[in-house]
Short mmCIF file of C-alpha atoms in Angstrom, two decimals:
data_model
loop_
_atom_site.label_atom_id
_atom_site.label_comp_id
_atom_site.label_asym_id
_atom_site.label_seq_id
_atom_site.Cartn_x
_atom_site.Cartn_y
_atom_site.Cartn_z
CA MET I 1 51.26 23.84 12.30
CA ARG I 2 48.03 25.64 11.30
CA LYS I 3 45.34 22.98 10.71
CA PRO I 4 43.71 23.73 7.49
CA LEU I 5 40.01 24.84 7.39
CA VAL I 6 37.47 24.44 4.59
CA ALA I 7 34.33 26.45 5.12
CA GLY I 8 31.13 26.59 3.60
CA ASN I 9 29.03 29.72 3.25
CA TRP I 10 25.57 28.58 2.23
CA LYS I 11 24.70 32.18 1.90
CA MET I 12 20.76 32.74 1.39
CA ASN I 13 20.26 29.01 0.37
CA GLY I 14 18.45 25.88 2.04
CA SER I 15 15.74 23.88 3.05
CA HIS I 16 14.80 21.20 5.33
CA ALA I 17 15.31 18.78 2.78
CA MET I 18 18.28 20.00 0.58
CA ILE I 19 19.99 20.68 4.14
CA THR I 20 19.08 16.98 5.15
CA GLY I 21 20.74 15.45 1.94
CA LEU I 22 23.69 18.21 1.94
CA LEU I 23 24.80 17.06 5.35
CA ASP I 24 23.90 13.28 4.96
CA GLY I 25 26.41 13.26 2.25
CA LEU I 26 29.15 15.46 3.71
CA THR I 27 29.33 13.57 7.03
CA ALA I 28 29.17 9.88 5.16
CA GLY I 29 31.97 11.04 2.83
CA LEU I 30 34.29 12.95 5.20
CA THR I 31 35.87 9.52 6.00
CA GLU I 32 37.56 9.25 3.18
CA GLY I 33 40.76 11.41 3.15
CA CYS I 34 39.59 14.88 4.98
CA ASP I 35 41.41 14.00 8.34
CA LYS I 36 43.91 16.59 8.24
CA ALA I 37 41.74 19.51 7.45
CA GLY I 38 38.85 21.03 9.77
CA VAL I 39 35.53 21.23 8.08
CA ALA I 40 32.61 24.04 8.84
CA VAL I 41 29.34 24.95 7.32
CA PHE I 42 27.48 28.39 7.64
CA PRO I 43 23.93 27.99 7.05
CA PRO I 44 21.28 30.70 7.18
CA SER I 45 20.68 31.29 11.06
CA ILE I 46 16.93 30.10 10.82
CA TYR I 47 18.64 26.41 10.17
CA LEU I 48 20.86 25.96 12.93
CA SER I 49 18.83 23.93 15.08
CA GLN I 50 18.40 21.24 12.17
CA VAL I 51 22.32 21.57 11.35
CA LYS I 52 23.32 21.23 15.11
CA GLU I 53 20.90 18.25 15.33
CA ALA I 54 22.36 16.49 12.19
CA LEU I 55 26.29 17.69 13.16
CA ASP I 56 26.36 16.80 16.93
CA GLY I 57 29.04 14.28 17.53
CA SER I 58 30.49 14.49 14.16
CA SER I 59 33.92 16.05 13.08
CA VAL I 60 31.60 19.24 10.99
CA ALA I 61 31.46 22.39 12.74
CA TRP I 62 29.04 25.15 12.31
CA GLY I 63 28.83 28.65 12.47
CA ALA I 64 26.40 31.65 11.62
CA GLN I 65 26.89 33.93 8.82
CA ASN I 66 26.24 36.81 10.72
CA VAL I 67 25.34 38.70 14.09
CA CYS I 68 24.09 41.93 15.19
CA ALA I 69 26.47 44.35 16.22
CA GLN I 70 25.01 45.03 19.65
CA ASP I 71 24.82 42.51 22.09
CA GLY I 72 21.36 41.29 23.81
CA ALA I 73 21.42 43.93 26.75
CA ALA I 74 21.44 46.77 24.13
CA GLY I 75 17.95 46.88 23.74
CA ALA I 76 15.28 45.83 21.14
CA TYR I 77 16.45 45.26 17.35
CA THR I 78 13.77 43.72 15.59
CA GLY I 79 14.99 41.28 12.92
CA GLU I 80 18.46 40.73 14.44
CA THR I 81 20.15 37.80 16.14
CA ALA I 82 22.53 38.44 19.40
CA VAL I 83 26.16 36.83 19.47
CA ALA I 84 24.64 35.01 22.54
CA MET I 85 21.81 33.41 20.71
CA VAL I 86 24.08 31.72 17.98
CA ALA I 87 26.50 30.45 21.01
CA GLU I 88 23.39 28.44 22.48
CA PHE I 89 23.19 26.74 19.14
CA GLY I 90 26.72 25.36 19.06
CA CYS I 91 28.16 27.51 16.64
CA SER I 92 32.03 27.33 17.05
CA TYR I 93 32.49 30.40 13.95
CA VAL I 94 30.77 33.45 12.93
CA LEU I 95 31.72 35.35 9.74
CA VAL I 96 32.27 38.66 10.09
CA GLY I 97 32.92 41.50 7.60
CA HIS I 98 31.62 39.51 4.57
CA SER I 99 31.86 41.49 1.37
CA GLU I 100 28.13 41.34 0.81
CA ARG I 101 27.36 42.66 4.25
CA ARG I 102 29.71 45.40 3.35
CA ALA I 103 28.54 46.30 0.01
CA LEU I 104 24.71 45.46 0.55
CA TYR I 105 24.17 46.50 4.12
CA ASP I 106 26.78 49.35 4.57
CA GLU I 107 28.79 47.58 6.92
CA THR I 108 31.44 49.92 7.89
CA ASP I 109 35.01 48.77 9.28
CA ALA I 110 34.05 49.83 12.78
CA VAL I 111 30.62 48.13 12.66
CA VAL I 112 32.93 45.05 11.69
CA ALA I 113 35.31 45.58 14.21
CA ALA I 114 32.45 46.15 17.07
CA LYS I 115 31.19 42.34 15.74
CA PHE I 116 34.33 40.85 15.92
CA ALA I 117 34.94 41.68 19.47
CA LEU I 118 31.24 40.65 20.55
CA ILE I 119 32.03 37.22 18.81
CA ALA I 120 35.20 36.50 20.22
CA GLY I 121 34.00 37.83 23.69
CA GLN I 122 31.67 34.65 23.50
CA ASN I 123 34.43 32.28 22.98
CA LEU I 124 33.27 32.03 19.51
CA VAL I 125 35.98 32.15 16.55
CA PRO I 126 35.61 35.14 14.17
CA VAL I 127 36.15 34.31 10.37
CA LEU I 128 37.26 38.19 9.49
CA CYS I 129 36.83 38.63 5.52
CA VAL I 130 38.69 41.04 3.91
CA GLY I 131 38.91 41.87 -0.17
CA GLU I 132 39.09 44.18 -2.64
CA THR I 133 36.64 44.98 -5.58
CA LEU I 134 38.02 44.79 -9.50
CA GLU I 135 38.35 48.41 -9.50
CA GLU I 136 40.41 48.51 -6.65
CA ARG I 137 42.69 45.90 -7.56
CA GLU I 138 42.88 47.36 -11.23
CA GLN I 139 44.10 50.83 -9.41
CA GLY I 140 46.62 48.50 -7.39
CA GLU I 141 45.03 49.31 -3.87
CA THR I 142 44.75 45.69 -3.07
CA MET I 143 46.98 45.80 0.15
CA SER I 144 45.68 49.00 1.09
CA VAL I 145 42.21 47.84 1.19
CA VAL I 146 43.20 44.64 3.01
CA SER I 147 45.46 46.71 5.24
CA ARG I 148 42.88 49.10 6.47
CA GLN I 149 40.01 46.54 6.65
CA LEU I 150 42.48 44.03 8.97
CA GLY I 151 43.82 47.42 11.08
CA ALA I 152 40.38 48.54 11.75
CA VAL I 153 39.95 44.70 14.08
CA LEU I 154 43.57 45.16 15.06
CA ASP I 155 43.62 48.92 16.13
CA SER I 156 40.42 48.67 17.89
CA VAL I 157 39.74 45.21 19.56
CA ASP I 158 41.32 44.20 22.95
CA ALA I 159 44.64 41.90 22.46
CA SER I 160 42.80 39.56 24.94
CA LEU I 161 40.22 38.86 21.97
CA LEU I 162 42.83 38.12 19.36
CA ASN I 163 44.03 34.73 20.46
CA ASP I 164 41.95 32.97 18.03
CA PHE I 165 40.80 34.44 14.69
CA VAL I 166 40.43 33.05 10.89
CA ILE I 167 40.99 35.59 8.28
CA ALA I 168 39.43 35.02 4.69
CA TYR I 169 40.85 36.63 1.82
CA GLU I 170 37.74 37.26 -0.69
CA PRO I 171 38.70 39.04 -3.84
CA VAL I 172 35.33 40.65 -4.44
CA TRP I 173 36.07 40.38 -8.09
CA ALA I 174 35.97 36.46 -8.14
CA ILE I 175 32.87 35.90 -5.91
CA GLY I 176 30.33 34.18 -8.01
CA THR I 177 31.52 35.66 -11.15
CA GLY I 178 33.79 32.62 -12.48
CA MET I 179 36.50 34.68 -12.21
CA THR I 180 39.26 33.06 -9.66
CA ALA I 181 42.65 34.50 -8.68
CA THR I 182 45.64 32.53 -9.98
CA PRO I 183 47.23 30.43 -7.46
CA GLN I 184 50.16 32.94 -7.27
CA GLN I 185 47.99 35.92 -7.07
CA ALA I 186 46.35 34.14 -4.02
CA GLN I 187 49.86 33.16 -2.41
CA ASP I 188 51.34 37.01 -2.96
CA VAL I 189 48.23 38.51 -0.89
CA HIS I 190 48.00 35.68 1.75
CA ALA I 191 51.68 36.62 2.15
CA GLU I 192 51.42 39.80 2.53
CA ILE I 193 48.36 39.73 5.03
CA ARG I 194 50.52 37.28 7.19
CA GLY I 195 53.45 39.95 6.80
CA LEU I 196 50.92 42.64 8.46
CA LEU I 197 50.36 40.18 11.31
CA GLU I 198 53.85 39.61 11.77
CA LYS I 199 54.35 43.35 12.54
CA ARG I 200 51.96 43.17 15.17
CA CYS I 201 52.62 39.76 16.81
CA PRO I 202 55.28 36.91 15.47
CA ASP I 203 53.32 34.34 17.04
CA MET I 204 49.71 35.77 15.62
CA ALA I 205 51.36 35.69 12.31
CA ALA I 206 52.17 32.01 12.61
CA ARG I 207 49.13 30.54 14.44
CA THR I 208 46.13 32.51 12.19
CA ARG I 209 44.84 30.43 9.31
CA ILE I 210 44.10 32.67 6.23
CA LEU I 211 41.77 31.08 3.74
CA TYR I 212 41.26 32.05 0.25
CA GLY I 213 37.34 32.73 -0.70
CA GLY I 214 36.93 33.49 -4.18
CA SER I 215 34.96 30.90 -6.54
CA VAL I 216 37.29 27.89 -4.96
CA LYS I 217 35.87 24.67 -6.92
CA ALA I 218 36.92 21.10 -7.04
CA SER I 219 38.86 21.87 -10.35
CA ASN I 220 41.46 24.52 -8.78
CA ALA I 221 41.23 23.57 -4.97
CA VAL I 222 44.43 21.36 -5.36
CA ASP I 223 46.49 24.41 -6.97
CA ILE I 224 44.94 26.88 -4.65
CA LEU I 225 45.14 25.18 -1.36
CA GLY I 226 48.54 23.94 -2.24
CA GLN I 227 50.45 27.26 -1.62
CA SER I 228 52.41 27.90 1.50
CA ASP I 229 50.35 30.80 2.84
CA VAL I 230 46.76 29.58 1.93
CA ASP I 231 45.25 27.51 5.40
CA GLY I 232 42.29 26.52 3.57
CA ALA I 233 38.98 28.00 1.79
CA LEU I 234 35.68 29.95 2.39
CA VAL I 235 33.31 28.41 -0.45
CA GLY I 236 30.27 29.73 -1.59
CA GLY I 237 28.31 28.08 -4.50
CA ALA I 238 30.50 24.63 -4.35
CA SER I 239 29.73 24.23 -0.70
CA LEU I 240 26.14 23.45 -1.56
CA LYS I 241 27.10 20.14 -3.71
CA ALA I 242 28.57 17.34 -1.43
CA GLU I 243 30.84 15.75 -3.77
CA GLU I 244 32.21 19.15 -4.96
CA PHE I 245 32.54 20.21 -1.43
CA LEU I 246 34.16 16.95 -0.11
CA ALA I 247 36.81 17.30 -3.21
CA ILE I 248 37.84 20.69 -1.78
CA CYS I 249 38.05 18.94 1.57
CA ARG I 250 40.17 16.37 0.37
CA ALA I 251 42.62 18.95 -1.44
CA ALA I 252 43.11 20.65 1.69
CA GLY I 253 43.50 17.57 4.06
#
């Protein structure tokens, strides 16, 4: 059985005071009906120390939103964060290939694959984000885009690094727009992603969690997370409100 995962991507949001209040509310509320799902938060890296201190010993994991595509031995990369650095702060997960990194920072499939390999090589769990734009969906290219993005990793990363990773399907047209894929649309794409994994390795398909990430809220979480191939959610804005995020966690667990 795949244990559901609900992950909160805080993006470029946070302050010491805001994080204290959010994590206090989150850890206090997780005792009620959330025991069947894993929970993780992804703060801006500058706050990883505070998050680690607050969550050590709790059931909530934490991860980094991004790492450099080069390791620390490769030389000087001002402003970047090496994967070994986030590992020192107790991260369990690292996001890779998020649509905003692809669109705003021109991260190619090759860069995403390189980051994935570095993350998995540090015994951290990569959360590989894949998904199409509205134009690509309207042109019927959803699965060709998703297949290309996923294949870039599966084709280039050593098989030994593919034992434990998570996929997050994030339809770009549904991120921060208020638009959300219907439960059936989410299920259809998730099932096709699992089918792509099945062709590579049945065991990989059976164990890999596939999250939905596209304007997930408490109001739609039950229907989306109830789909057979949806193993949790990658949550954006709703993860910044403790009660809203807790409601999504309860829907998954």
